[in-house]
GROMACS .gro file of C-alpha atoms in nm:
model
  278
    1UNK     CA    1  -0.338  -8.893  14.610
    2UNK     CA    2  -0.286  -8.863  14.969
    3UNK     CA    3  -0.385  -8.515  15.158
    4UNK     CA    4  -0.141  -8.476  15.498
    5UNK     CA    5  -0.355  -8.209  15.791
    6UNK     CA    6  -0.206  -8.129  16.087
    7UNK     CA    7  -0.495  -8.025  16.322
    8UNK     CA    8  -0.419  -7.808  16.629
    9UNK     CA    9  -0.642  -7.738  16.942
   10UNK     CA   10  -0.609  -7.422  17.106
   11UNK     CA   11  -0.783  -7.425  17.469
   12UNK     CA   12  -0.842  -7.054  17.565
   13UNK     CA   13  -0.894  -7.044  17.971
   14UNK     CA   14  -1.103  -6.703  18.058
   15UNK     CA   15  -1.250  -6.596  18.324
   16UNK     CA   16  -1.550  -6.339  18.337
   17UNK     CA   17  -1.613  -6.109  18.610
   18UNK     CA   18  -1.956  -5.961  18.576
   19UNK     CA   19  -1.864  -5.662  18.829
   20UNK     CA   20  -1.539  -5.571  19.027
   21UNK     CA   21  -1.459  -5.677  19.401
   22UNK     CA   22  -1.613  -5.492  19.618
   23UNK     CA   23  -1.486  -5.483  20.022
   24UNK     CA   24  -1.779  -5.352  20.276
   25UNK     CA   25  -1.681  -5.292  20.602
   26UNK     CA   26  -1.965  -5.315  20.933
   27UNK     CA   27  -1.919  -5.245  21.309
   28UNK     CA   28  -2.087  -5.434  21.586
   29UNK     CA   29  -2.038  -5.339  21.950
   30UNK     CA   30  -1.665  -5.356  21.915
   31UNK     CA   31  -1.584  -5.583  21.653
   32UNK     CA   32  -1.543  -5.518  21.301
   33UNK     CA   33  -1.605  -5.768  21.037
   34UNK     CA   34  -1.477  -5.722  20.637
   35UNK     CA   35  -1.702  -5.884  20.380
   36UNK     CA   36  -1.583  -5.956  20.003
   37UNK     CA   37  -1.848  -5.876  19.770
   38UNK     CA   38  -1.844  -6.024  19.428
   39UNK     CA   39  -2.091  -6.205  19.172
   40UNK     CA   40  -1.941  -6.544  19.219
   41UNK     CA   41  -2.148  -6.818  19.361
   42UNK     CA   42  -2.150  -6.853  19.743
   43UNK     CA   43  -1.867  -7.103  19.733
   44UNK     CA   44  -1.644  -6.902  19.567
   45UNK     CA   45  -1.205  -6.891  19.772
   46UNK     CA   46  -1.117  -6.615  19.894
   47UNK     CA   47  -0.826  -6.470  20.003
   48UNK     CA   48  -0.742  -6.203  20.225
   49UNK     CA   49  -0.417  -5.944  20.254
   50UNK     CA   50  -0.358  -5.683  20.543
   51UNK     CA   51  -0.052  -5.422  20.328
   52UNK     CA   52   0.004  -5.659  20.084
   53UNK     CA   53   0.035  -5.947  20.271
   54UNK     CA   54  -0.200  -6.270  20.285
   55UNK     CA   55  -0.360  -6.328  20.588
   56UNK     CA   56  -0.620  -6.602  20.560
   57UNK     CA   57  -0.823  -6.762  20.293
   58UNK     CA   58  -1.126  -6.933  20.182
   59UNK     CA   59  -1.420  -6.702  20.390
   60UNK     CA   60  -1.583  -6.457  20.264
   61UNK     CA   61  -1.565  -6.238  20.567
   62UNK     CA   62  -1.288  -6.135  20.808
   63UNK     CA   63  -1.250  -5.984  21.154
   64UNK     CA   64  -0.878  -5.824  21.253
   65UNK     CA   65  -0.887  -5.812  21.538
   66UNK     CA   66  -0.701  -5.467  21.571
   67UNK     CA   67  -0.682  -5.215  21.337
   68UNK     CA   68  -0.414  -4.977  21.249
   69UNK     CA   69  -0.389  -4.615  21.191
   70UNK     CA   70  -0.147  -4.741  20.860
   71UNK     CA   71  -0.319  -5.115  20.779
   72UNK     CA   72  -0.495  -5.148  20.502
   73UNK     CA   73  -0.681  -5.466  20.374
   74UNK     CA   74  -0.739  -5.581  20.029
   75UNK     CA   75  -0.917  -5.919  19.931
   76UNK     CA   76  -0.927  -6.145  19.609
   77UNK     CA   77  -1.093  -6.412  19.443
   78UNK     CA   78  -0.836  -6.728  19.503
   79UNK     CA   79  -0.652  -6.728  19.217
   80UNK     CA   80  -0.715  -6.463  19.053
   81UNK     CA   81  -0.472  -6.263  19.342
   82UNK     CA   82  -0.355  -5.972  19.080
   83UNK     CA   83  -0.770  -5.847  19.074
   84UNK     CA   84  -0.785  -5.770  19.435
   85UNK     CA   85  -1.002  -5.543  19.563
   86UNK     CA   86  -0.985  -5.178  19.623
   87UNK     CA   87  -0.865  -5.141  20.015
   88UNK     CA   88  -1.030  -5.025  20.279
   89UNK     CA   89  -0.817  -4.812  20.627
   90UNK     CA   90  -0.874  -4.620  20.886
   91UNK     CA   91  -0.878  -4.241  20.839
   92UNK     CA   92  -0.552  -4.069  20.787
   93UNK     CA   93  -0.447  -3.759  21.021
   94UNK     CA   94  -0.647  -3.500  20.940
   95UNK     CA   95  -0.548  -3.142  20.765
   96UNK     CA   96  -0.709  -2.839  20.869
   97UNK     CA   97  -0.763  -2.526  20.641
   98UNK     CA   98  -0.894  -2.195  20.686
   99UNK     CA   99  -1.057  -1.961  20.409
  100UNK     CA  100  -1.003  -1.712  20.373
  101UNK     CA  101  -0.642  -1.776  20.457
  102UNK     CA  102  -0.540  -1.411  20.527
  103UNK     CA  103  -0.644  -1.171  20.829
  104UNK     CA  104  -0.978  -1.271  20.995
  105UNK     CA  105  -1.182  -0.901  21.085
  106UNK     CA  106  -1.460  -0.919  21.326
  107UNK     CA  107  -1.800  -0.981  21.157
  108UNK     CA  108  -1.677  -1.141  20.823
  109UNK     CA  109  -1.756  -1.492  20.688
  110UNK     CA  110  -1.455  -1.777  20.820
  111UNK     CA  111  -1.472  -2.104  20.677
  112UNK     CA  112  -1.231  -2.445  20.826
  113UNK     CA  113  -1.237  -2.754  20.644
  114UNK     CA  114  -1.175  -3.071  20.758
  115UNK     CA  115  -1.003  -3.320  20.522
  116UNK     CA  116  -0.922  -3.677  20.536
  117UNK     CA  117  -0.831  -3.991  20.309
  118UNK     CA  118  -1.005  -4.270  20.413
  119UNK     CA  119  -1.223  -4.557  20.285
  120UNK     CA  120  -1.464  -4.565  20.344
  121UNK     CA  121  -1.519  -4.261  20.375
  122UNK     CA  122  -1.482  -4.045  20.704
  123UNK     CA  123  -1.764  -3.854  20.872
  124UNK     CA  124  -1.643  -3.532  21.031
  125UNK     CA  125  -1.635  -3.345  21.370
  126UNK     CA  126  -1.550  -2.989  21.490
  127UNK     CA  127  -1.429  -2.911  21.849
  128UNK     CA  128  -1.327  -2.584  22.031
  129UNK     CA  129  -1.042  -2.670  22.248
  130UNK     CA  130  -1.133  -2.639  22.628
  131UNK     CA  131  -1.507  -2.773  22.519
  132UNK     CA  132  -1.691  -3.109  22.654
  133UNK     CA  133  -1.629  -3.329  22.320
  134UNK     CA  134  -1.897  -3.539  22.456
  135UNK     CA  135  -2.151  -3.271  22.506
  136UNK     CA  136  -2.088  -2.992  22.247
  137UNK     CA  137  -1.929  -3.075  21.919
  138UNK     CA  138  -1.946  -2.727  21.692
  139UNK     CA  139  -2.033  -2.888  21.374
  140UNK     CA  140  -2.078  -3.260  21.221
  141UNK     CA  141  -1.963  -3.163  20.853
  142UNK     CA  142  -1.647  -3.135  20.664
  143UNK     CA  143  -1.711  -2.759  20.717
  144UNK     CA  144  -1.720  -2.476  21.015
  145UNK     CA  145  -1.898  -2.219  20.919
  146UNK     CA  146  -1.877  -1.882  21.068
  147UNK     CA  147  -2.106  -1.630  20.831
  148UNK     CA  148  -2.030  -1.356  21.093
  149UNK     CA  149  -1.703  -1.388  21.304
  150UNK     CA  150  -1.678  -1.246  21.663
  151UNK     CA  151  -1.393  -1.187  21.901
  152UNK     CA  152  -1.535  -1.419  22.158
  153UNK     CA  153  -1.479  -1.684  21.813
  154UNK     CA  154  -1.089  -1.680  21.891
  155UNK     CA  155  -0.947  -2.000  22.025
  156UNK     CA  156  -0.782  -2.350  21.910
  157UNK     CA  157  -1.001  -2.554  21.702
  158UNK     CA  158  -0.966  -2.894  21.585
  159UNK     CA  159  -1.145  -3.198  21.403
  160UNK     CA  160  -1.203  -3.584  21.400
  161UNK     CA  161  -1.215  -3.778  21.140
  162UNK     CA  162  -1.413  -4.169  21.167
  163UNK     CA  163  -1.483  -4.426  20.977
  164UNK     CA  164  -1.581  -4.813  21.089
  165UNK     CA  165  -1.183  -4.835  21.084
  166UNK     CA  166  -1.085  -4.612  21.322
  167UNK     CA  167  -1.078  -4.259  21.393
  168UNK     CA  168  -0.821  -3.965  21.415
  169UNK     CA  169  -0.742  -3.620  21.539
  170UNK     CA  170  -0.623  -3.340  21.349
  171UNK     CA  171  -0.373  -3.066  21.523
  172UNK     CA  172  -0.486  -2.740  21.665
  173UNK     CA  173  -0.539  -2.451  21.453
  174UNK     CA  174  -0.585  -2.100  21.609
  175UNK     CA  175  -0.827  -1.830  21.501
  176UNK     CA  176  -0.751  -1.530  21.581
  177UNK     CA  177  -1.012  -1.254  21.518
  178UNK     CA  178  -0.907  -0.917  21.495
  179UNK     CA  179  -1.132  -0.635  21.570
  180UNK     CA  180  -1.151  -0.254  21.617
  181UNK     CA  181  -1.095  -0.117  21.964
  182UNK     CA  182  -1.427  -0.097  22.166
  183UNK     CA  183  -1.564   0.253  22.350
  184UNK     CA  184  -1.227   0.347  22.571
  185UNK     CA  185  -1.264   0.395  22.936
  186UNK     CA  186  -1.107   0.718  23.107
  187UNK     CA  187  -0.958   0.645  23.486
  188UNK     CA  188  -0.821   0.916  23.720
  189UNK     CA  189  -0.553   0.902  23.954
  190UNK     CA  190  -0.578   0.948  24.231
  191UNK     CA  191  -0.947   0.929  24.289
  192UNK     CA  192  -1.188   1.182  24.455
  193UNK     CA  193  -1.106   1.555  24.473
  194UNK     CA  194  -0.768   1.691  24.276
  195UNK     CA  195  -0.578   1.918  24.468
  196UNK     CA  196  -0.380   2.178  24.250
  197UNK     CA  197  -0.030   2.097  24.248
  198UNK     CA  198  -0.080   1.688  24.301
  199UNK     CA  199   0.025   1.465  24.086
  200UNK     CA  200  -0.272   1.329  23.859
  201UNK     CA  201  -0.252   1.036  23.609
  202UNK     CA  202  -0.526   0.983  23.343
  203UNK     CA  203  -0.552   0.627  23.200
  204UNK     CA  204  -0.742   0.548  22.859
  205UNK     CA  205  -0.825   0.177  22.791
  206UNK     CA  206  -1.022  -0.029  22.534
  207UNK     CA  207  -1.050  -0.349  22.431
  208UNK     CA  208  -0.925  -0.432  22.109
  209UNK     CA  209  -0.727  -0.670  21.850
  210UNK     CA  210  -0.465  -0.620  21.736
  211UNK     CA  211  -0.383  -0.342  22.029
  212UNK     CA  212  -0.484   0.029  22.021
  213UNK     CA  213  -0.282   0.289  22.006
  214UNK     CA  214  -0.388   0.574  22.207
  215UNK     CA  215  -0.395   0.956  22.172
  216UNK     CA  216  -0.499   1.250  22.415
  217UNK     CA  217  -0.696   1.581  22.324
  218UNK     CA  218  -0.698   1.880  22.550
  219UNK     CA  219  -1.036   2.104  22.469
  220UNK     CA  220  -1.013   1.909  22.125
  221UNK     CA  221  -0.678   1.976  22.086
  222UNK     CA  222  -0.419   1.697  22.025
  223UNK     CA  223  -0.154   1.705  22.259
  224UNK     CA  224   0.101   1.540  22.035
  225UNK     CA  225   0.359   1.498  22.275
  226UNK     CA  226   0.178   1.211  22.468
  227UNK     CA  227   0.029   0.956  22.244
  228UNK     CA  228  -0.019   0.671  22.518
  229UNK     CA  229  -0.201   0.525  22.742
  230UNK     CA  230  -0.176   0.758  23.033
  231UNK     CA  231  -0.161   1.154  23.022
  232UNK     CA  232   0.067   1.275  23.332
  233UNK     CA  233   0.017   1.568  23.536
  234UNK     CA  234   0.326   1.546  23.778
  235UNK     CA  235   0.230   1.870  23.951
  236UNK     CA  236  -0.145   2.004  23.800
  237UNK     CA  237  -0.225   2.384  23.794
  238UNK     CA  238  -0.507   2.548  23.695
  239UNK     CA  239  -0.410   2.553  23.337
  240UNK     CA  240  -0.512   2.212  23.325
  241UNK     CA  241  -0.848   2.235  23.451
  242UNK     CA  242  -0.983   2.172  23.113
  243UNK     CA  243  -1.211   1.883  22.914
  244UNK     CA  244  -0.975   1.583  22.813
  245UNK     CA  245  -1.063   1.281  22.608
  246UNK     CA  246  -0.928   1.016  22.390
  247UNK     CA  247  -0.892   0.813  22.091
  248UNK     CA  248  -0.854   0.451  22.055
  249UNK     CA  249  -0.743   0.350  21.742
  250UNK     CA  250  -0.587   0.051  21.505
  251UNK     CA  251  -0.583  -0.125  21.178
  252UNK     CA  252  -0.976  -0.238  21.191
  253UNK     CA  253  -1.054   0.124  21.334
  254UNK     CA  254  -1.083   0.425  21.558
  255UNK     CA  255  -1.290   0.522  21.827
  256UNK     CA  256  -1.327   0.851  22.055
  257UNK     CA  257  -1.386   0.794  22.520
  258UNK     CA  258  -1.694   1.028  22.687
  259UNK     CA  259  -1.486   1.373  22.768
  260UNK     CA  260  -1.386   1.379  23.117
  261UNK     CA  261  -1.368   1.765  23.330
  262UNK     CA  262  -1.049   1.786  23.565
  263UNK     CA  263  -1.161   2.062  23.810
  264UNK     CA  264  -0.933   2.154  24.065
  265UNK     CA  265  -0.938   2.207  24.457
  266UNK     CA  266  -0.744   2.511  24.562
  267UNK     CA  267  -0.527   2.447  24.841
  268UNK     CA  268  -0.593   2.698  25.148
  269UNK     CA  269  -0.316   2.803  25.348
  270UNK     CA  270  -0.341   2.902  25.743
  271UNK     CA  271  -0.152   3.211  25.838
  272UNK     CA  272  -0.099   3.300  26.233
  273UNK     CA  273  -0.096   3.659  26.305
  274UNK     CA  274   0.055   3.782  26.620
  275UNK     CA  275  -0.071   4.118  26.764
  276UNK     CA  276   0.145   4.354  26.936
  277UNK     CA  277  -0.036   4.585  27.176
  278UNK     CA  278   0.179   4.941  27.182
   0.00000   0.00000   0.00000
């Protein structure tokens, strides 16, 4: 009796990567060099890809020697080219957003962020447009913080964004802080004494955002029919000599100018008499 076995050998190649690729980027002076980080031995191939495309081969590390703003590099063990690593680039233009996002009152609490895909990962920097970058940077997080807002805060900001890569500049974003109108001022025109039946114009101004609008009170009366800026006397009588004052007002508030007495000079007229001797 004869027993016929057909034998068959199966050969299984594997490969066994303890840990993923890993790609570490360092700076020195001006040159930046890309190492490949895996747990093969020392004399492991490598190869390298800048956007998908191979580059060089065989070394561990790499130097471009110019990097940019839309390159990004990748490496592999040599043929295992389908496991690269995960890339590294240089920042990507930076978006700037403000919270809250609506209208930003005097005295309440403004946040910008400063945002950024990169790898690694970006460090962040906040400028005031108009400042010394070199000498006063605002902030050196992801975050501006404002806890209490002021007018004099109102301006063009804008961030950085760096990494060993390369570094990048967002657009300007403008703050505008609206606030309620400060203490108005009360002018009079002309200056000096006020001869009855001149022409006198009062002017109220104050500082505020958005702008005031302005209304005049005669001995605390309103005199509706001039809500302005100035209050017009084209010929003043006596019946104006009286206590004026103002009120400054807008969205964020209202405020009330120091009263203000127009007194009046009366003007003296010279009569020549001629006597007659009978």
């Amino acid at each position: 009796m004869y027993v016929f076995m057909n034998i068959i050998n199966i050969v299984v190649h594997y490969h066994i990567f303890t840990e993923p690729l890993k790609l570490q980027v360092h700076q020195s002076q001006s040159t930046t060099y890309l190492t490949c980080v895996s747990s093969c031995d020392d004399q492991t191939p490598f190869i390298w890809f800048k956007n998908g495309k191979k580059i060089a081969q065989n070394n561990r590390c790499y130097s471009p020697d110019v990097v940019g703003h839309a390159d990004e590099y990748t490496c592999a063990v040599k043929g295992y080219e389908k496991f690269p690593s995960p890339p590294v680039y240089a920042p990507k233009l930076p978006s700037v957003s403000v919270s809250p996002s609506a209208e930003i009152v005097e005295g309440s609490s403004v946040t910008l962020t400063c945002s950024s895909d990169a790898n690694p990962a970006a460090k962040y920097t906040w400028y005031k447009k108009n400042g010394d970058p070199d000498l006063h940077p605002l902030s050196k997080e992801p975050q501006l913080v404002f806890s209490s807002i002021q007018s004099s805060d109102s301006g063009e900001y804008y961030c950085t964004a760096e990494n060993e890569l390369g570094r990048r500049t967002s657009e300007y974003i403008y703050i505008n802080v609206t606030y309620a109108p400060k203490l108005p001022s009360v002018s009079v025109s002309p200056s000096g004494e006020i001869m009855e039946g001149s022409s006198v114009t009062l002017t109220c101004s104050s500082d505020a955002n958005p702008a005031a609008n302005y209304t005049w009170y005669k001995e605390n009366q309103t005199l509706i029919q001039t809500p302005g800026v100035k209050l017009h006397f084209p010929s003043i009588s006596s019946e104006d000599r009286r206590i004026y004052h103002c009120k400054s007002e807008n969205q964020n508030g209202q405020i009330y100018s120091s009263s203000l007495f127009i007194d009046l000079q009366c003007e003296y007229k010279t009569f020549t008499y001629e006597a007659y001797g009978y």
